[in-house]
Amino acid sequence: MLKDIFAQAFEAMRHNGRRTAITIVGMAWGIATVVLLLAYGAGFGRAFEEIFAQWGTHMIGIFPGTTSEQAGGTKAGIKVRFQMDDVERIAETVPGIIHVSPMLWKQVPVQNDLHTFTWEVDGVASELQQIMNIEIDEGRFITPDDMQSRNHVAVIGSEAKTKLYSGLFPLGQKIRLNGVSFEVVGVLKPKMQEGDDNINRIIYIPFQTMGDLKDTKYLDGIWMSYHGDHMAVERAVRNQMGAAHGFRPTDKNAIWVANIMSQLAQFRIISLGLQALLLFIGVLTLGIAGIGLMNIMLVSVQQRTREIGVEKALGARKRHILLQFLAEALVITGVGGIGGIILAFTVSKVVGGITFYSAIATNASKADIYLLISPDIVIVATTVLVFVGVVSGMIPAIQAANLDPIEALRYE
């Protein structure tokens, strides 16, 4: 029976070919809009993920501040100072910690035989490479042996390499940091950089060797990577540091915490809201196409009233008439849906990347918006399409099924 019903549907579509074609185009345009809007929303979210991924998302940094709350008889306004004991304390007592690195930084003259610049030099542990997802373009990063032996080695950023050496091979070259000689052992891959940000000019040296440039008793910050819940790790860090330095864990000014995952979560909420808005707009667009389909099917019911009367007189039941017109609507919807998805894939391939973060940052093409159509998007769009098709076809089909056979036979 279903075979006969769908055969009748195709025959009716062929009989009214121009009208059917226009309706199919409308449905194709509607479903293509839904797919492309969802792909844009997904690409927007992926762009933010790429921006954060260059640093590593499961990463927390803490930096000393000044207390703003009285704690245990100690007045507010006390400056917090980190020491190496705090690094060991975090590594040993905070659950979920994987790597910890102290950090010291200082702006110093950076020189070679031809150039002199004033750049930031960071004294760090070898673990920072894993914490910050640091990628090496040439050579290597700082090793535990460099730290233990206090080697005078330096890893330079991509922009620092360009400015110091132009096209020359940098590895093994000597640079002077505040007059102290260091050997270049590595060059970093470029990171996304906004404006005159110095991220690609930073020079990394072993933390112990930083003592030749700056007093290492007090730290400028501590970076750590972890697994598990980011808010639980942050609370544990605040509790441990508060107990060690005599401030309330709730005192946000005592230490400043850079919780990368927390910041990313905020952007994910924005991205989710945008995707919901785009889906709503897409559904409205597809709904307009659905109204067009409904009107066409109502016209079809009116034109075929006598045919419906004959079918009922010959014994066709309501469900047979209902399925006949619903099948026609679903066939139109299905053909339009397939065409729309093909159109959406074609547009996504032609468009490629849409300028987003690269408009304000260099080395940021990965963080542009790409219309990547995932299986999830196709499933969501297909679900919406089926719903619109059923609703648009059901109303005319019910009207046709409820026609009185005697009145239908009299219809001119």
XYZ file of C-alpha atoms in Angstrom:
412
model
C 0.000 0.000 0.000
C 2.775 2.436 0.876
C 4.338 1.809 -2.508
C 1.077 2.793 -4.220
C 0.704 5.861 -2.004
C 4.172 7.152 -2.817
C 3.647 6.334 -6.507
C 0.528 8.517 -6.424
C 2.517 11.264 -4.696
C 5.190 11.250 -7.397
C 2.521 11.252 -10.089
C 0.817 14.277 -8.518
C 4.176 16.067 -8.285
C 4.923 15.311 -11.943
C 1.505 16.543 -13.001
C 2.131 19.899 -11.310
C 5.824 20.057 -12.116
C 6.396 23.829 -12.053
C 4.531 24.323 -8.776
C 6.330 21.384 -7.220
C 9.738 22.623 -8.377
C 9.170 26.056 -6.855
C 8.119 24.466 -3.544
C 11.161 22.170 -3.542
C 13.458 25.153 -4.134
C 11.856 26.939 -1.193
C 12.376 23.940 1.086
C 15.971 23.529 -0.156
C 16.719 27.165 0.552
C 15.206 26.866 4.024
C 17.165 23.757 5.038
C 20.386 25.159 3.544
C 19.892 28.274 5.676
C 19.445 26.177 8.816
C 22.560 24.096 8.094
C 24.755 27.095 7.239
C 23.620 29.104 10.271
C 24.353 26.162 12.563
C 27.715 25.670 10.843
C 28.521 29.348 11.393
C 27.608 29.073 15.082
C 29.752 25.956 15.458
C 32.615 27.684 13.626
C 32.311 30.672 15.953
C 32.655 28.398 18.980
C 35.549 26.498 17.425
C 37.374 29.794 16.779
C 37.327 30.612 20.495
C 38.463 27.082 21.317
C 41.463 27.568 18.993
C 42.383 30.872 20.654
C 42.486 29.250 24.079
C 43.967 25.959 22.834
C 47.216 27.664 21.815
C 47.945 28.020 25.540
C 46.305 24.881 26.841
C 42.932 25.089 28.542
C 43.660 23.089 31.719
C 46.030 25.711 33.078
C 45.935 28.025 36.083
C 48.270 30.877 36.945
C 48.453 32.647 40.307
C 50.073 36.020 40.935
C 50.708 37.833 44.237
C 48.646 40.862 45.255
C 47.746 42.767 48.394
C 45.219 41.606 50.992
C 41.958 43.537 51.198
C 40.332 41.646 54.080
C 41.405 41.338 57.705
C 42.312 37.775 58.638
C 43.293 36.275 62.014
C 44.169 39.599 63.609
C 46.238 40.684 60.612
C 45.103 43.948 59.075
C 44.374 44.352 55.388
C 46.897 45.844 52.989
C 49.628 43.237 53.485
C 51.601 42.397 50.348
C 51.643 38.666 49.506
C 54.970 37.213 48.367
C 55.460 33.832 46.693
C 58.560 31.695 47.233
C 59.766 28.323 45.969
C 58.160 26.682 49.005
C 54.795 27.643 47.530
C 55.600 25.775 44.318
C 56.347 22.621 46.285
C 53.271 23.157 48.467
C 50.958 23.345 45.468
C 52.535 20.306 43.806
C 52.216 18.197 46.972
C 48.892 19.289 48.488
C 46.518 20.399 45.726
C 44.597 17.445 44.218
C 44.762 17.063 40.450
C 47.968 19.034 39.866
C 50.149 17.631 37.047
C 52.931 20.180 36.509
C 53.974 23.342 38.368
C 56.429 26.016 37.273
C 57.657 29.133 39.081
C 58.037 32.263 36.980
C 60.129 35.414 37.169
C 60.162 38.090 34.494
C 62.126 41.220 33.778
C 62.511 43.701 30.949
C 66.210 43.704 30.004
C 68.411 44.740 27.071
C 68.700 41.876 24.560
C 71.719 42.138 22.294
C 73.633 40.332 19.609
C 76.414 41.630 17.375
C 74.043 43.728 15.261
C 70.948 44.610 17.270
C 69.834 45.799 20.697
C 66.242 45.541 21.972
C 64.518 45.730 25.334
C 62.365 42.647 25.751
C 60.843 40.489 28.467
C 62.940 37.604 29.769
C 61.159 34.866 31.759
C 62.888 32.505 34.140
C 60.869 29.272 34.161
C 61.044 25.555 34.862
C 61.144 22.947 32.113
C 57.556 21.951 33.038
C 56.257 25.184 31.537
C 56.430 23.604 28.084
C 53.724 21.093 29.055
C 51.729 23.619 31.094
C 51.474 26.259 28.359
C 51.439 23.925 25.379
C 54.629 25.533 24.063
C 55.547 24.281 20.586
C 59.142 24.291 19.349
C 59.882 25.348 15.779
C 63.645 24.774 15.927
C 65.900 23.201 18.543
C 64.549 22.392 22.000
C 63.084 23.868 25.169
C 64.689 24.172 28.593
C 65.516 20.790 30.177
C 65.839 19.673 33.825
C 69.590 19.392 33.234
C 69.705 23.054 32.176
C 68.044 23.969 35.453
C 70.232 21.787 37.646
C 73.448 22.959 35.987
C 72.330 26.594 35.720
C 73.121 26.521 32.014
C 73.139 29.835 30.182
C 70.732 28.765 27.467
C 67.818 30.671 25.977
C 64.692 29.795 23.986
C 63.475 32.715 21.903
C 60.124 33.600 20.353
C 59.524 33.620 16.611
C 59.484 37.417 16.347
C 62.635 37.663 18.466
C 64.361 35.323 15.992
C 63.286 37.465 13.019
C 64.428 40.731 14.585
C 67.730 39.383 15.898
C 68.819 37.103 13.064
C 66.599 37.802 10.039
C 67.260 34.779 7.790
C 70.298 33.460 9.694
C 70.281 30.136 11.525
C 69.781 31.075 15.195
C 70.680 27.852 17.039
C 74.073 28.032 18.695
C 74.228 31.820 18.353
C 75.076 33.966 21.372
C 72.878 36.707 22.785
C 73.472 38.982 25.782
C 70.697 39.450 28.294
C 71.461 42.469 30.459
C 75.098 41.928 29.499
C 75.155 38.207 30.400
C 75.922 35.788 27.545
C 73.408 33.039 26.650
C 73.336 30.427 23.886
C 70.179 30.138 21.771
C 69.036 26.502 21.899
C 65.454 26.799 20.656
C 62.974 28.880 18.700
C 59.235 28.781 19.424
C 56.470 28.466 16.890
C 54.536 31.731 16.502
C 51.451 32.233 18.634
C 48.452 34.408 17.870
C 49.452 37.977 18.566
C 47.303 41.088 18.861
C 48.812 44.450 17.943
C 52.134 45.096 19.660
C 51.729 42.239 22.151
C 55.147 40.850 23.060
C 54.136 37.181 23.189
C 56.392 36.244 20.261
C 59.323 38.279 21.585
C 59.571 36.674 25.043
C 62.831 34.876 25.837
C 62.774 31.896 28.205
C 65.765 30.893 30.343
C 66.157 28.359 33.191
C 64.689 29.605 36.456
C 67.915 29.041 38.388
C 69.926 30.980 35.785
C 67.475 33.894 36.162
C 69.415 34.638 39.352
C 72.072 36.293 37.167
C 69.490 38.867 36.095
C 67.173 39.209 39.084
C 66.789 38.159 42.725
C 64.953 34.807 42.724
C 63.811 34.876 46.363
C 60.319 36.117 45.535
C 58.366 34.832 42.548
C 56.341 36.905 40.114
C 53.912 34.063 39.532
C 53.264 30.325 39.496
C 51.756 28.376 36.584
C 50.280 24.900 36.878
C 48.417 22.309 34.807
C 45.833 19.947 36.269
C 43.121 17.400 35.590
C 39.624 17.420 37.022
C 37.252 20.257 37.871
C 38.875 23.653 37.308
C 36.858 25.406 40.040
C 37.737 22.720 42.618
C 41.434 23.105 41.779
C 41.195 26.905 42.059
C 39.483 26.643 45.458
C 42.132 24.216 46.683
C 44.924 26.555 45.516
C 43.315 29.529 47.254
C 42.852 27.524 50.455
C 46.471 26.337 50.505
C 47.928 29.739 49.689
C 45.617 31.451 52.167
C 46.683 29.089 54.945
C 50.371 29.574 54.088
C 50.276 33.377 53.813
C 47.600 34.256 56.354
C 44.842 35.648 54.160
C 41.242 34.605 53.621
C 40.751 32.291 50.606
C 37.813 34.528 49.611
C 40.101 37.584 49.357
C 40.281 38.053 45.578
C 42.887 40.824 45.871
C 45.393 38.783 47.896
C 46.238 36.662 44.890
C 45.022 36.986 41.330
C 44.069 33.692 39.697
C 44.107 33.237 35.913
C 41.801 30.250 35.475
C 41.848 29.670 31.718
C 39.079 27.072 31.790
C 36.811 29.454 33.678
C 37.307 32.124 31.025
C 36.715 29.595 28.255
C 33.484 28.464 29.949
C 32.160 32.028 29.706
C 32.889 32.134 25.994
C 31.246 28.733 25.573
C 28.037 30.134 27.087
C 28.158 33.021 24.610
C 28.761 30.581 21.762
C 25.878 28.349 22.873
C 23.562 31.359 23.051
C 24.601 32.425 19.550
C 23.976 28.928 18.181
C 20.505 28.880 19.783
C 19.722 32.267 18.213
C 20.948 31.160 14.793
C 18.916 27.938 15.038
C 15.824 30.019 15.862
C 16.427 32.247 12.838
C 16.992 29.202 10.639
C 13.790 27.540 11.859
C 11.838 30.727 11.085
C 13.290 30.733 7.563
C 12.415 27.073 7.093
C 8.989 27.753 8.588
C 8.300 30.275 5.827
C 9.132 27.575 3.294
C 6.829 25.244 5.229
C 3.965 27.736 4.924
C 4.560 27.781 1.190
C 4.357 23.986 1.138
C 1.142 24.073 3.162
C -0.471 26.526 0.756
C 0.508 24.433 -2.244
C -0.936 21.308 -0.627
C -4.182 23.135 0.237
C -4.482 24.182 -3.408
C -3.805 20.563 -4.405
C -6.599 19.347 -2.098
C -8.994 21.867 -3.618
C -8.094 20.886 -7.181
C -8.438 17.177 -6.447
C -11.682 17.320 -4.469
C -13.635 15.218 -6.990
C -10.761 12.702 -7.122
C -10.927 12.396 -3.330
C -14.703 11.880 -3.554
C -14.244 9.076 -6.106
C -11.588 7.392 -3.941
C -13.896 7.511 -0.903
C -16.815 6.222 -2.918
C -14.656 3.266 -3.972
C -13.888 2.432 -0.334
C -10.825 4.546 0.553
C -10.722 5.314 4.249
C -9.673 8.521 5.970
C -6.220 7.184 6.772
C -5.627 6.298 3.111
C -6.427 9.854 1.996
C -4.418 11.265 4.900
C -1.358 9.192 4.005
C -1.702 10.024 0.314
C -1.409 13.788 0.819
C 1.030 13.528 3.719
C 3.281 11.343 1.565
C 3.231 13.963 -1.188
C 4.251 16.661 1.291
C 7.024 14.500 2.746
C 8.386 13.636 -0.693
C 8.592 17.325 -1.560
C 10.208 17.969 1.823
C 12.683 15.122 1.372
C 13.767 16.137 -2.122
C 14.110 19.753 -1.003
C 16.020 18.678 2.099
C 18.553 16.632 0.143
C 19.039 19.484 -2.301
C 19.404 21.977 0.554
C 22.038 19.930 2.357
C 24.004 19.533 -0.879
C 23.735 23.293 -1.414
C 24.944 23.952 2.138
C 27.980 21.683 1.686
C 28.778 23.404 -1.617
C 28.563 26.879 -0.060
C 30.724 25.829 2.893
C 33.428 24.530 0.542
C 33.337 27.631 -1.641
C 33.358 30.098 1.264
C 36.051 28.287 3.277
C 37.231 30.521 6.114
C 35.523 33.750 7.194
C 37.897 36.362 8.615
C 37.415 36.642 12.368
C 40.326 36.762 14.795
C 42.918 37.187 12.044
C 41.419 40.650 11.421
C 42.995 41.872 14.671
C 45.776 39.355 15.295
C 48.669 37.870 13.355
C 49.263 34.108 13.034
C 45.551 33.701 13.777
C 44.136 32.026 10.663
C 43.256 28.942 12.732
C 40.942 31.121 14.827
C 38.903 32.313 11.848
C 35.377 30.985 11.369
C 35.111 27.909 9.151
C 31.744 26.564 8.005
C 32.374 22.970 9.003
C 29.191 20.922 8.681
C 29.277 18.125 11.233
C 26.989 15.066 11.386
C 25.319 16.586 14.465
C 24.359 19.673 12.462
C 22.901 17.520 9.671
C 20.907 15.495 12.228
C 19.513 18.627 13.926
C 18.639 20.215 10.584
C 17.004 17.005 9.328
C 14.943 16.746 12.521
C 13.710 20.316 12.075
C 12.995 19.628 8.399
C 10.933 16.520 9.149
C 8.959 18.389 11.804
C 8.205 21.293 9.446
C 7.313 18.878 6.630
C 4.934 16.849 8.794
C 3.210 19.938 10.205
C 2.957 21.595 6.792
C 1.589 18.442 5.163
C -0.653 17.275 7.987
C -3.119 20.189 7.912
C -3.985 19.824 4.197
C -3.988 16.027 4.577
C -6.489 16.202 7.454
C -8.664 18.545 5.422
C -8.614 16.106 2.510
C -9.326 13.106 4.746
C -12.346 14.817 6.335
C -14.060 15.722 3.055
C -17.603 14.404 2.755
C -17.626 12.003 -0.246
C -21.047 13.169 -1.507
C -20.092 16.850 -1.352
C -16.731 16.046 -2.929
C -18.420 14.288 -5.888
C -20.650 17.331 -6.413
C -17.668 19.706 -6.394
C -17.053 21.456 -9.720
